[in-house]
Short mmCIF file of C-alpha atoms and ligand atoms in Angstrom, two decimals:
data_model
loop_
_atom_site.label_atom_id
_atom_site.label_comp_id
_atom_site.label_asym_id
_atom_site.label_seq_id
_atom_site.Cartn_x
_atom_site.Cartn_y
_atom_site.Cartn_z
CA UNK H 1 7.69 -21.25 -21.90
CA UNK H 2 6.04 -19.28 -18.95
CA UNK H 3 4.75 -15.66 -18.79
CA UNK H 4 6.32 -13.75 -16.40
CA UNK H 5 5.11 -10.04 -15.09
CA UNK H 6 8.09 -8.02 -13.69
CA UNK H 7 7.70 -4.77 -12.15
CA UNK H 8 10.42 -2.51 -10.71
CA UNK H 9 9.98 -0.21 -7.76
CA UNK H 10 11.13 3.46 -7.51
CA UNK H 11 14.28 2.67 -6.27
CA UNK H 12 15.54 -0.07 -8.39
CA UNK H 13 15.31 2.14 -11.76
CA UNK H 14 16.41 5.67 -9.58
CA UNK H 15 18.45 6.09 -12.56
CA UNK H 16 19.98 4.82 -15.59
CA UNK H 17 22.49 2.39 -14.19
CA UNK H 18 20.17 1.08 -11.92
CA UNK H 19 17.79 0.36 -14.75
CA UNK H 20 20.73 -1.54 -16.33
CA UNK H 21 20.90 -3.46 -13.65
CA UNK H 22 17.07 -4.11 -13.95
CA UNK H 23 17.46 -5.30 -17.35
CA UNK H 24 19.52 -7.64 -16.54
CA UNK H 25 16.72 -9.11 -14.52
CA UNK H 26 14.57 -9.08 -18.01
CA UNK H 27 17.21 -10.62 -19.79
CA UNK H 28 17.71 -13.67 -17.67
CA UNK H 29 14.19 -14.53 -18.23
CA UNK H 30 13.94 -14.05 -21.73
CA UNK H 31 17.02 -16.17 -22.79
CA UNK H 32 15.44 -18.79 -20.25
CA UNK H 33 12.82 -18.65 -23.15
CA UNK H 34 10.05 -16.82 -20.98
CA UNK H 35 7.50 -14.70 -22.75
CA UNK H 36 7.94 -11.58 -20.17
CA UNK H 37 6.34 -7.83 -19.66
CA UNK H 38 8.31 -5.50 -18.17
CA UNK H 39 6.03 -2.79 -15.33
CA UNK H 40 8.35 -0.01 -14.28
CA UNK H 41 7.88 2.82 -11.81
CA UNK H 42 9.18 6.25 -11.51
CA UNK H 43 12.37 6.77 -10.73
CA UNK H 44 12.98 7.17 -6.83
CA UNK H 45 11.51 10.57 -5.43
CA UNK H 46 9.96 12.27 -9.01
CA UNK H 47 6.70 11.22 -8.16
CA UNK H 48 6.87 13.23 -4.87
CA UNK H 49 8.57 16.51 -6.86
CA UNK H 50 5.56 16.28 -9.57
CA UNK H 51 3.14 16.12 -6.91
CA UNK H 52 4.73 19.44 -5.26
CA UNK H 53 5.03 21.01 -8.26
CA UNK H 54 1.26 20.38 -8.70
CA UNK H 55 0.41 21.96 -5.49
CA UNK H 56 3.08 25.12 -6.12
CA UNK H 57 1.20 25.65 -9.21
CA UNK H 58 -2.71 24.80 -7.81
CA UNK H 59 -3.00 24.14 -4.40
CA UNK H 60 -7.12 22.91 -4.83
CA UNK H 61 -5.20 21.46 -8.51
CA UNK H 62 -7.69 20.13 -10.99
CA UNK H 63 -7.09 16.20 -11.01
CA UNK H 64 -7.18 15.54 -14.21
CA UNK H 65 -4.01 17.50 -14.70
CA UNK H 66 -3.07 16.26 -11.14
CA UNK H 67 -2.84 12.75 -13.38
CA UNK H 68 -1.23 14.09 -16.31
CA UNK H 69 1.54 15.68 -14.44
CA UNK H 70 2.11 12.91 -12.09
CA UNK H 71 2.20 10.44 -14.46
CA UNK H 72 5.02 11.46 -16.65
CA UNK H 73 7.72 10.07 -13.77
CA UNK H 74 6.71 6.29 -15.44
CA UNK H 75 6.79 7.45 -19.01
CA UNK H 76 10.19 8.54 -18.83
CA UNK H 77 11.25 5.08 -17.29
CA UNK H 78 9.46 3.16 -19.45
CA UNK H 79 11.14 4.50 -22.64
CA UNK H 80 15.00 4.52 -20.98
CA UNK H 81 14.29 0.75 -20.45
CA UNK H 82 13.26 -0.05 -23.77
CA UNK H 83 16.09 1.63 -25.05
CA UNK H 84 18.54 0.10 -22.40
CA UNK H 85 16.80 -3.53 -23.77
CA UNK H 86 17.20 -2.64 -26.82
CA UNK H 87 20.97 -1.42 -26.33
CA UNK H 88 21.58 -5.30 -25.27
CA UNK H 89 20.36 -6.55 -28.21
CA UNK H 90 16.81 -7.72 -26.99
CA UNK H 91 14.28 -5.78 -28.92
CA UNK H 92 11.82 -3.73 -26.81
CA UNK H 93 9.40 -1.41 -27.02
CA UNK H 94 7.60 0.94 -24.08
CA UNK H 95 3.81 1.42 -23.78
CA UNK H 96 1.40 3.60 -21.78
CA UNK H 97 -1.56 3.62 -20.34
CA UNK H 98 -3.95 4.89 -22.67
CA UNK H 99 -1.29 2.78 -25.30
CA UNK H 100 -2.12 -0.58 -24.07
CA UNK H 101 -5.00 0.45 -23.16
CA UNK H 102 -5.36 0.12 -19.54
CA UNK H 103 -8.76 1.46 -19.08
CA UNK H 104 -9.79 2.74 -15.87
CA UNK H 105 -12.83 4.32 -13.79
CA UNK H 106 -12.95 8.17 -13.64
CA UNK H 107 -11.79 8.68 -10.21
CA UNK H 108 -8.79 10.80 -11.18
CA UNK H 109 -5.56 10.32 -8.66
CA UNK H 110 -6.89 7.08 -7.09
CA UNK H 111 -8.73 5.33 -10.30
CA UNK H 112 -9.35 1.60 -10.33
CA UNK H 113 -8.40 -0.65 -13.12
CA UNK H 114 -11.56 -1.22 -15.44
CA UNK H 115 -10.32 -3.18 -18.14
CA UNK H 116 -6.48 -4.29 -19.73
CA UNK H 117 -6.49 -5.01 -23.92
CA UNK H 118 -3.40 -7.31 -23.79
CA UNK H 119 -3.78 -7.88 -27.74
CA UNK H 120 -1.12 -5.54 -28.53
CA UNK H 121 1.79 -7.20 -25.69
CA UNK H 122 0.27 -10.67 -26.62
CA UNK H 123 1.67 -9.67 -30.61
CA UNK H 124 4.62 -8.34 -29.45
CA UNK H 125 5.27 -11.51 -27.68
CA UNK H 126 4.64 -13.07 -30.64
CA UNK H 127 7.20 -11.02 -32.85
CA UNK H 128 10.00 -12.47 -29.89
CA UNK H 129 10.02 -8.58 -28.64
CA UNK H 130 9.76 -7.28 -24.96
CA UNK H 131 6.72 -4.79 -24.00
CA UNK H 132 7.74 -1.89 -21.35
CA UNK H 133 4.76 -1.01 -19.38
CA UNK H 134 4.07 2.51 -17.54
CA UNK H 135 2.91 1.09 -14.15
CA UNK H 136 0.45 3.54 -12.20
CA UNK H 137 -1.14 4.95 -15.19
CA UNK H 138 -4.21 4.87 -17.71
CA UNK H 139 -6.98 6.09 -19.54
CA UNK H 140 -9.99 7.12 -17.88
CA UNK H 141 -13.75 7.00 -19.81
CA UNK H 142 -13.26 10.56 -20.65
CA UNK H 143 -10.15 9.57 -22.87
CA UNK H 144 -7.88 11.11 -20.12
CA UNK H 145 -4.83 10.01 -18.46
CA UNK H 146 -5.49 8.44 -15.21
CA UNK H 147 -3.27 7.36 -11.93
CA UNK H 148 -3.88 4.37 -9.86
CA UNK H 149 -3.08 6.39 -6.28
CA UNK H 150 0.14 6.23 -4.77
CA UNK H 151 2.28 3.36 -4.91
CA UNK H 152 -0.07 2.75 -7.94
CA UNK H 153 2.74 0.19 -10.15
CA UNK H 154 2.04 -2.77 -8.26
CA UNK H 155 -1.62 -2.58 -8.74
CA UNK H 156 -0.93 -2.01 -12.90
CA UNK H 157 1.83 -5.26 -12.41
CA UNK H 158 -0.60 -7.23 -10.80
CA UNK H 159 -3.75 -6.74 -13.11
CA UNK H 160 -1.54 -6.75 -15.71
CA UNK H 161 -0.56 -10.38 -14.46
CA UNK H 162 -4.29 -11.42 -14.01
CA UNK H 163 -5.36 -10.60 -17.81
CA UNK H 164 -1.95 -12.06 -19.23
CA UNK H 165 -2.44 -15.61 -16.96
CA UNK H 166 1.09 -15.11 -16.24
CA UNK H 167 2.29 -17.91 -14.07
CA UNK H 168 4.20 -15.18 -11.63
CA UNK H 169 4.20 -11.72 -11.01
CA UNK H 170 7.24 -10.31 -9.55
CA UNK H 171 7.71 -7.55 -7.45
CA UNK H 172 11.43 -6.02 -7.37
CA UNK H 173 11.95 -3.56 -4.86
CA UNK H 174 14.82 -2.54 -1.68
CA UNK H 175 14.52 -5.41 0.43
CA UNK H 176 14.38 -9.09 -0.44
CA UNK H 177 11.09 -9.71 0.35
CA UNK H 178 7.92 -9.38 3.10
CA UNK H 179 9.13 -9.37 6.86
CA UNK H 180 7.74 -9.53 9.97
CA UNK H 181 7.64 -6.09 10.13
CA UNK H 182 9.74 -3.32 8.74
CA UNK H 183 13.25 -4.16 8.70
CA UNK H 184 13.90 -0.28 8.46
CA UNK H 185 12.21 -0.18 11.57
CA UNK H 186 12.54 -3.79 13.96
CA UNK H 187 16.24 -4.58 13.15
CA UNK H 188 15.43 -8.17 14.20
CA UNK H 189 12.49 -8.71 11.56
CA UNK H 190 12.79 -12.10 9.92
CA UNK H 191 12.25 -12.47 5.87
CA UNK H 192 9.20 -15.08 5.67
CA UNK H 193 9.23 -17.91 2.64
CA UNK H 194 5.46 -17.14 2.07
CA UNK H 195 2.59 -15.45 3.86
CA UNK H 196 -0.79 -15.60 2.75
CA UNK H 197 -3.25 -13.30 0.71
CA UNK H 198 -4.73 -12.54 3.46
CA UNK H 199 -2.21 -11.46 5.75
CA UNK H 200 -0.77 -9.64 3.29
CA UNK H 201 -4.03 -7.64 3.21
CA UNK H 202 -4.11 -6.76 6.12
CA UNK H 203 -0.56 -5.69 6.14
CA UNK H 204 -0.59 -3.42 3.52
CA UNK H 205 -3.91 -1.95 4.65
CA UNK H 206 -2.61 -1.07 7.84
CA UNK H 207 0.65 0.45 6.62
CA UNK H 208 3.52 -1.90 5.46
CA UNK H 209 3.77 -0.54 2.14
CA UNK H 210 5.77 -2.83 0.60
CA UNK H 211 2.74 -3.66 -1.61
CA UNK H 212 -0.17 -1.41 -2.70
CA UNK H 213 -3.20 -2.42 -1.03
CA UNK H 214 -5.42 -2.70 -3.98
CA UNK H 215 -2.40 -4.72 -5.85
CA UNK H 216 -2.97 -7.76 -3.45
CA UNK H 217 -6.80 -7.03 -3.20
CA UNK H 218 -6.29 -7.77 -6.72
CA UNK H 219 -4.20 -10.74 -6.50
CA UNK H 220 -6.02 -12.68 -4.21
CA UNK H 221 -9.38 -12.58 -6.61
CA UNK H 222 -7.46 -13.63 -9.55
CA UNK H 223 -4.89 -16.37 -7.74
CA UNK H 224 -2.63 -14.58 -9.26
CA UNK H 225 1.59 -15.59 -7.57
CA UNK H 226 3.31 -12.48 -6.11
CA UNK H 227 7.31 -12.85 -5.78
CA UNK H 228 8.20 -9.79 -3.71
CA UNK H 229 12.08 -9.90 -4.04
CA UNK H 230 15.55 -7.78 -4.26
CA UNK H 231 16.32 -6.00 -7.47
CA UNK H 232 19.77 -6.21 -6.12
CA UNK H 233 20.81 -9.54 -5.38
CA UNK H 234 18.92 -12.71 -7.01
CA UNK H 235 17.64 -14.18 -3.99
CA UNK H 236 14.53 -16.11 -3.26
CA UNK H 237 11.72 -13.54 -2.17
CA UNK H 238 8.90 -13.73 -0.46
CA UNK H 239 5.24 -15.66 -2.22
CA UNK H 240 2.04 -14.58 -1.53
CA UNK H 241 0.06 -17.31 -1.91
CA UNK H 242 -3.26 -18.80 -0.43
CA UNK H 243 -3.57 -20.33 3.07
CA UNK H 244 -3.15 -23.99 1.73
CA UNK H 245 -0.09 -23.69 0.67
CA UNK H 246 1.36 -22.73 4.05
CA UNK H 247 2.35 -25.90 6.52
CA UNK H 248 2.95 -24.18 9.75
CA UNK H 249 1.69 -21.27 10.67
CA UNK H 250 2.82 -19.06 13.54
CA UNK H 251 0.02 -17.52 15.24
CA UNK H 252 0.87 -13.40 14.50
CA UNK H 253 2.82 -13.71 11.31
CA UNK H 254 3.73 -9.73 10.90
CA UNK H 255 3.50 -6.25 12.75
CA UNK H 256 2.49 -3.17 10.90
CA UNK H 257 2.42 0.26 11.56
CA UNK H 258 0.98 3.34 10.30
CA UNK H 259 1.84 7.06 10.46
CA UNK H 260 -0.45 8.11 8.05
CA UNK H 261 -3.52 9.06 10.55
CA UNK H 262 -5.05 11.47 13.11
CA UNK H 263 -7.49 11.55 15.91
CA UNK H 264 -9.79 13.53 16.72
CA UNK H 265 -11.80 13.74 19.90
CA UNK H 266 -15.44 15.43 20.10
CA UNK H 267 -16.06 16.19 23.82
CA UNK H 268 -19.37 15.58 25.62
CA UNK H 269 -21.38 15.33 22.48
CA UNK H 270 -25.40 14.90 23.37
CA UNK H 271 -25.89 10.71 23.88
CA UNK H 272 -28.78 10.20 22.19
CA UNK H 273 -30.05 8.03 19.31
CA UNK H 274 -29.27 9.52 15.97
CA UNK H 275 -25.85 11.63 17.31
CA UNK H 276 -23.01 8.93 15.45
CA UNK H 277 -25.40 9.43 12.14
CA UNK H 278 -25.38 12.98 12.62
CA UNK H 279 -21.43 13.06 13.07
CA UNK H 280 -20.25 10.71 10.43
CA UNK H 281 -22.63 11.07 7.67
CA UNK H 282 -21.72 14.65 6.60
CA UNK H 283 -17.67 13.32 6.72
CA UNK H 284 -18.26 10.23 4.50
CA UNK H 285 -20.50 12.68 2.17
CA UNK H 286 -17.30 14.71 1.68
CA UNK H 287 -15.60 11.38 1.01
CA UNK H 288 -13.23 11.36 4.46
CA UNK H 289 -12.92 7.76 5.37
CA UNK H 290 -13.10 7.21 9.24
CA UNK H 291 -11.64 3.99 10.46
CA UNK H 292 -10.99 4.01 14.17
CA UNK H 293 -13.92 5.11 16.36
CA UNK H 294 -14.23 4.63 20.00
CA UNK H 295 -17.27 6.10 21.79
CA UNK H 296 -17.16 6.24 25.99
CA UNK H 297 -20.29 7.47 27.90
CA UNK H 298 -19.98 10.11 30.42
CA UNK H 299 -20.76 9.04 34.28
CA UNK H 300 -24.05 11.97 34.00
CA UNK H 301 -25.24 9.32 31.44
CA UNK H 302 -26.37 12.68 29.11
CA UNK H 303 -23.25 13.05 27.41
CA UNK H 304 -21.11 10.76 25.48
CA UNK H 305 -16.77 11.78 24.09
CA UNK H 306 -16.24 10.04 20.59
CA UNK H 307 -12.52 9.69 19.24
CA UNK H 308 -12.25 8.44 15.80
CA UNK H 309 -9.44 8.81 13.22
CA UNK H 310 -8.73 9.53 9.51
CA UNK H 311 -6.01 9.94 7.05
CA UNK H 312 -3.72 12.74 7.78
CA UNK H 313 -4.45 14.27 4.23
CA UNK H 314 -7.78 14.09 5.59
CA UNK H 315 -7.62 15.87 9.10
CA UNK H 316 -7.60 19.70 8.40
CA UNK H 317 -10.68 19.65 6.39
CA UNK H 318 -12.27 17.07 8.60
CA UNK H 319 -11.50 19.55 11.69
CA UNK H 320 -13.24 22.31 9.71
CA UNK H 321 -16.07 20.35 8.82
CA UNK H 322 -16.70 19.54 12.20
CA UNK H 323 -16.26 22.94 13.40
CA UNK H 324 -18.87 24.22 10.54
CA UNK H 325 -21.53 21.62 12.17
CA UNK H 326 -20.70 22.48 15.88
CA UNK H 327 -23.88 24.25 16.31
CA UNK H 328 -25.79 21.22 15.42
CA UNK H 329 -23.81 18.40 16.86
CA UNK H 330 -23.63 20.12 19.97
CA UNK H 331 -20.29 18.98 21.41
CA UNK H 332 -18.69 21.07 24.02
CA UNK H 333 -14.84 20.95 22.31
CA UNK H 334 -13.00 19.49 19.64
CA UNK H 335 -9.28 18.11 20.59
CA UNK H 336 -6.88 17.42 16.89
CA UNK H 337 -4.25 15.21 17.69
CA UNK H 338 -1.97 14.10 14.92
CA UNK H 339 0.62 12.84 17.18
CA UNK H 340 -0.37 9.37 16.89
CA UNK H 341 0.58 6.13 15.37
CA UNK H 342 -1.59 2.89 14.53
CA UNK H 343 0.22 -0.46 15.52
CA UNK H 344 -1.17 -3.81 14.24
CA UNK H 345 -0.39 -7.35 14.79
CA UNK H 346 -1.09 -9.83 11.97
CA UNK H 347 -1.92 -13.63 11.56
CA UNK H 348 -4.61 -15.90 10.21
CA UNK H 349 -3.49 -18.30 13.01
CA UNK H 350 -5.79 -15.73 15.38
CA UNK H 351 -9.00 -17.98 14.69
CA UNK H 352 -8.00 -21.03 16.43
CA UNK H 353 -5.63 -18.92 19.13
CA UNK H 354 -7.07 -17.14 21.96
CA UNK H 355 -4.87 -14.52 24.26
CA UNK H 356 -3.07 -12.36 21.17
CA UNK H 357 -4.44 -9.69 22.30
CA UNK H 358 -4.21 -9.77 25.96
CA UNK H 359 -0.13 -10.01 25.10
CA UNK H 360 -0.69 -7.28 23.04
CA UNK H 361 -1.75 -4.79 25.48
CA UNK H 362 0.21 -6.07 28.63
CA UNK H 363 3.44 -5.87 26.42
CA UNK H 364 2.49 -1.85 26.13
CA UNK H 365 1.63 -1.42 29.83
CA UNK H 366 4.80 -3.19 31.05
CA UNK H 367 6.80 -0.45 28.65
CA UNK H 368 4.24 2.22 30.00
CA UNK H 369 2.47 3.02 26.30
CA UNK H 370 -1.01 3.97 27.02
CA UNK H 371 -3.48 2.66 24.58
CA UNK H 372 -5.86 5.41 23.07
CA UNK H 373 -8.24 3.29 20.75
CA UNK H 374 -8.16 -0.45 19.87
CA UNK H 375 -10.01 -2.45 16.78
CA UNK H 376 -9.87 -5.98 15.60
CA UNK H 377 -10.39 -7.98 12.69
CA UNK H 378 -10.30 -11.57 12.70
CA UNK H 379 -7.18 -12.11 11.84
CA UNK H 380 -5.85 -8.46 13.15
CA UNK H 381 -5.64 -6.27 16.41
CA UNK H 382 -4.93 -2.70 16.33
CA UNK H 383 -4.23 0.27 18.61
CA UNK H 384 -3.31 3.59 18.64
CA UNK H 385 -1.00 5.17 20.49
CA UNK H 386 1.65 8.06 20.98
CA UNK H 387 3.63 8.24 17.81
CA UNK H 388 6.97 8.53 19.96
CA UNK H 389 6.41 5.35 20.89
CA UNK H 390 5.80 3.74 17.59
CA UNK H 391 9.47 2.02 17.89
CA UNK H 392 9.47 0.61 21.35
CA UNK H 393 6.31 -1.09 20.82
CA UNK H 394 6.89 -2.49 17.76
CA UNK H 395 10.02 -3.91 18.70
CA UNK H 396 8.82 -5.75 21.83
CA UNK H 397 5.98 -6.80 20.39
CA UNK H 398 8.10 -8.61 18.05
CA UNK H 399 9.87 -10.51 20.53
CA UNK H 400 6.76 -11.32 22.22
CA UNK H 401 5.11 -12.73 19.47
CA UNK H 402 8.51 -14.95 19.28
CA UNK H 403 9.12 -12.98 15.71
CA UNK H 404 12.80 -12.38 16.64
CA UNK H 405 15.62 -13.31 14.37
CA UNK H 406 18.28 -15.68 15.97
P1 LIG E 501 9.16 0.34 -4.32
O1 LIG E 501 9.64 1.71 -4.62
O2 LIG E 501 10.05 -0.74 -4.85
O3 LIG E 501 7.72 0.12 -4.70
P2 LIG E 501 8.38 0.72 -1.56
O4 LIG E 501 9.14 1.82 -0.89
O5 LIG E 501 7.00 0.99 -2.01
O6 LIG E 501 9.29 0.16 -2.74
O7 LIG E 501 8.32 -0.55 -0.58
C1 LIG E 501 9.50 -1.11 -0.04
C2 LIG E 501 9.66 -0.66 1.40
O8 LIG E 501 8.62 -1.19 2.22
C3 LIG E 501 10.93 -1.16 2.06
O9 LIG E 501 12.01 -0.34 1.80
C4 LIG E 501 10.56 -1.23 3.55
O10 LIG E 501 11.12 -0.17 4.29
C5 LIG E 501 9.05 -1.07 3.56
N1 LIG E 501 8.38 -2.08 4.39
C6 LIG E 501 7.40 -1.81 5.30
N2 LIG E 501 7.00 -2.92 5.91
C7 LIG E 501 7.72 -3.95 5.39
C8 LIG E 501 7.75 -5.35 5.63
N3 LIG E 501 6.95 -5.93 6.51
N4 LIG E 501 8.62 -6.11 4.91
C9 LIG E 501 9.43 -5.53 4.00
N5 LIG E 501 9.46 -4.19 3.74
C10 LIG E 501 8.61 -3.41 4.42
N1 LIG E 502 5.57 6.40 -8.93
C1 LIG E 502 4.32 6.17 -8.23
C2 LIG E 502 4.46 6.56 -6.77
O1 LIG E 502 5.52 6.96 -6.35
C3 LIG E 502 3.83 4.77 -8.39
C4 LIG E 502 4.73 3.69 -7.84
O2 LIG E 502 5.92 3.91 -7.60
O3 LIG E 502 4.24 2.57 -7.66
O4 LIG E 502 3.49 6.51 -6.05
MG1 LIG E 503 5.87 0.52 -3.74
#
């Protein structure tokens, strides 16, 4: 008898047939004689209509009703698939959050996962019935409802997973797995048998959103086994596993990209010791997280032009805070750009293989993209560039890398 952890994406419980479907998934497992706990989402798109009807109502919204609002999208699921269970004859029952409970920190809208009780699902296994989780909620310190930030399910799946010791922890969602890139995007992207913790880091980080960042974070500390595969068709998915476990390894395994940020350029800023402090301190006191920055020295050696980026919810309020400090930072003019998009190439197989990069950036000059910022990782290379060429480079970087499907 194993433990299994399966957790269902937006779009395979978008509504009640679909959850049908999904409980078929459950009751495989179960009459294979697994001990199993269900994690659903929201159905497809509600999450995005709460959040809009939270900024209708509030636009600078408290967040603790930000989280109670949100939330509700995976309350409804989990009680339509307890009752679907149940309609099938295998008896179910749902549970949220502050239920279990999942206990969280108090960061409301993007709260991490403190602490899972699993003595209530571990006696509900043990009464032969099937516990429905809320995925992307909790219960904060305060005794209020909490979210986990968007895309927030995988991360309750996968510490769920963790505190059960569940041997697997599978991820349904719209495509059968992790590819080299996104097969919405690089028609030629190629389904891998496994990729590594790591790597899959790293992908998520820098956009592939197929798994929530903090879900694999997650994983990789606790060892726990992430199936990403189709809630559609029972195929083999995609493990994420550890870098042991993976015989050959291609040098760039995957290609991200990322819409989600903006640059901003301050022009001939003062170059003297102190100025970066002076620039970036104020934005991460406001909590704006900066993660490109490129910094070029003017020819008259006096003046310096820094670029960075951050998040595109970010950008407005960074520009203002900026323009609130101009006085004191000195610069001569600020230039917004959100017209850009973040490309990445991926692999663990960079540490022992020089010249990724230099294909990297001739690929882009031999299709004419001009590269506006670049950063690295060890196992990563990223650059920015115009977002109307976001497809073009992804796609021949793919067949560079020799990530091409036959
Ligand atoms: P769910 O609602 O099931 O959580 P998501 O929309 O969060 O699903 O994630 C699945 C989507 O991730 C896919 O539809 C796909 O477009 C996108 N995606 C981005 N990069 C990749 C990749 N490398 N491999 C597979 N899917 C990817
Ligand atoms: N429903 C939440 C969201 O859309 C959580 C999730 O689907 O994982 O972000
Ligand atoms: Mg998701």
């Amino acid at each position: 008898m194993a433990r299994i952890v399966q957790k269902f994406g937006g779009t395979s419980v978008a509504d009640v047939e679909h959850i049908r479907r999904a409980a078929e998934r459950v009751k495989a497992e179960v009459e294979c004689g697994n001990q199993v706990a269900v994690v659903v989402s929201a159905m497809a798109g509600v999450t995005n209509q709460l959040v809009d009807w939270v900024s209708a109502a509030s636009p600078t919204y408290d967040p603790r009703e930000y989280d109670v609002v949100v939330s509700t999208g995976e309350q409804v699921n989990c009680g339509l698939m307890a009752l679907v269970l149940q309609e099938m004859g295998i008896p179910a029952r749902s549970w949220l959050g502050w239920q279990i409970p999942l206990a969280t920190t108090d960061a409301h809208g993007r709260a991490r996962v403190h602490e899972v009780d699993i003595a209530g699902i571990a006696q509900q296994w043990s009464d032969g019935e099937v516990p429905v989780i809320a995925g992307f909620q909790g219960i904060g310190p305060d005794g209020r409802v909490t979210t986990l930030g968007r895309g927030g399910s995988d991360i309750s799946a996968v510490a769920l997973a963790a505190t059960l010791g569940a041997e697997r922890c599978d991820i349904f969602t719209d495509v059968d797995g992790v590819y080299t890139a996104d097969p919405r995007i690089v028609a030629k992207a190629r389904k891998l048998d496994k990729i590594t913790y790591e790597e899959m880091l790293e992908m998520a980080s820098q956009g592939a959103r197929i798994l929530q960042t903090r879900s694999v974070e997650l994983a990789m500390k606790n060892g726990v086994r992430v199936h990403v595969r189709s809630s559609f068709e029972d195929l083999p998915g995609t493990l994420v596993v550890d870098e042991e476990e993976i015989v050959e390894q291609q040098v760039v395994s995957g290609i991200a990209y990322s819409r989600d940020e903006a640059k901003i350029t301050l022009v001939q800023v003062p170059d003297r010791p102190g100025v970066a402090a002076a620039i970036f301190g104020p934005l991460a006191d406001a909590g704006v997280n900066v993660d490109m920055i490129v910094q070029s020295t003017a020819s008259d050696g006096k003046t310096t032009d820094i670029t960075f980026t951050v998040a595109k919810s970010d950008f407005e309020r960074c520009v203002e805070l900026l323009e609130e400090a101009r006085e004191t930072l000195d610069f001569k003019a600020l230039v917004p750009d959100s017209g850009i998009v973040k490309v990445s190439v991926i692999g663990v197989g960079m540490r022992s293989h020089a010249g990724v990069a230099q294909a990297m950036f001739r690929t882009l000059s031999e299709k004419g993209i001009n590269i506006q910022a670049i950063s690295t990782s060890e196992i990563k290379v990223s650059v920015l560039i115009a977002e109307e060429y976001a497809e073009l480079a992804l796609r021949a970087l793919h067949t560079v890398y020799g990530l091409d499907a036959e």
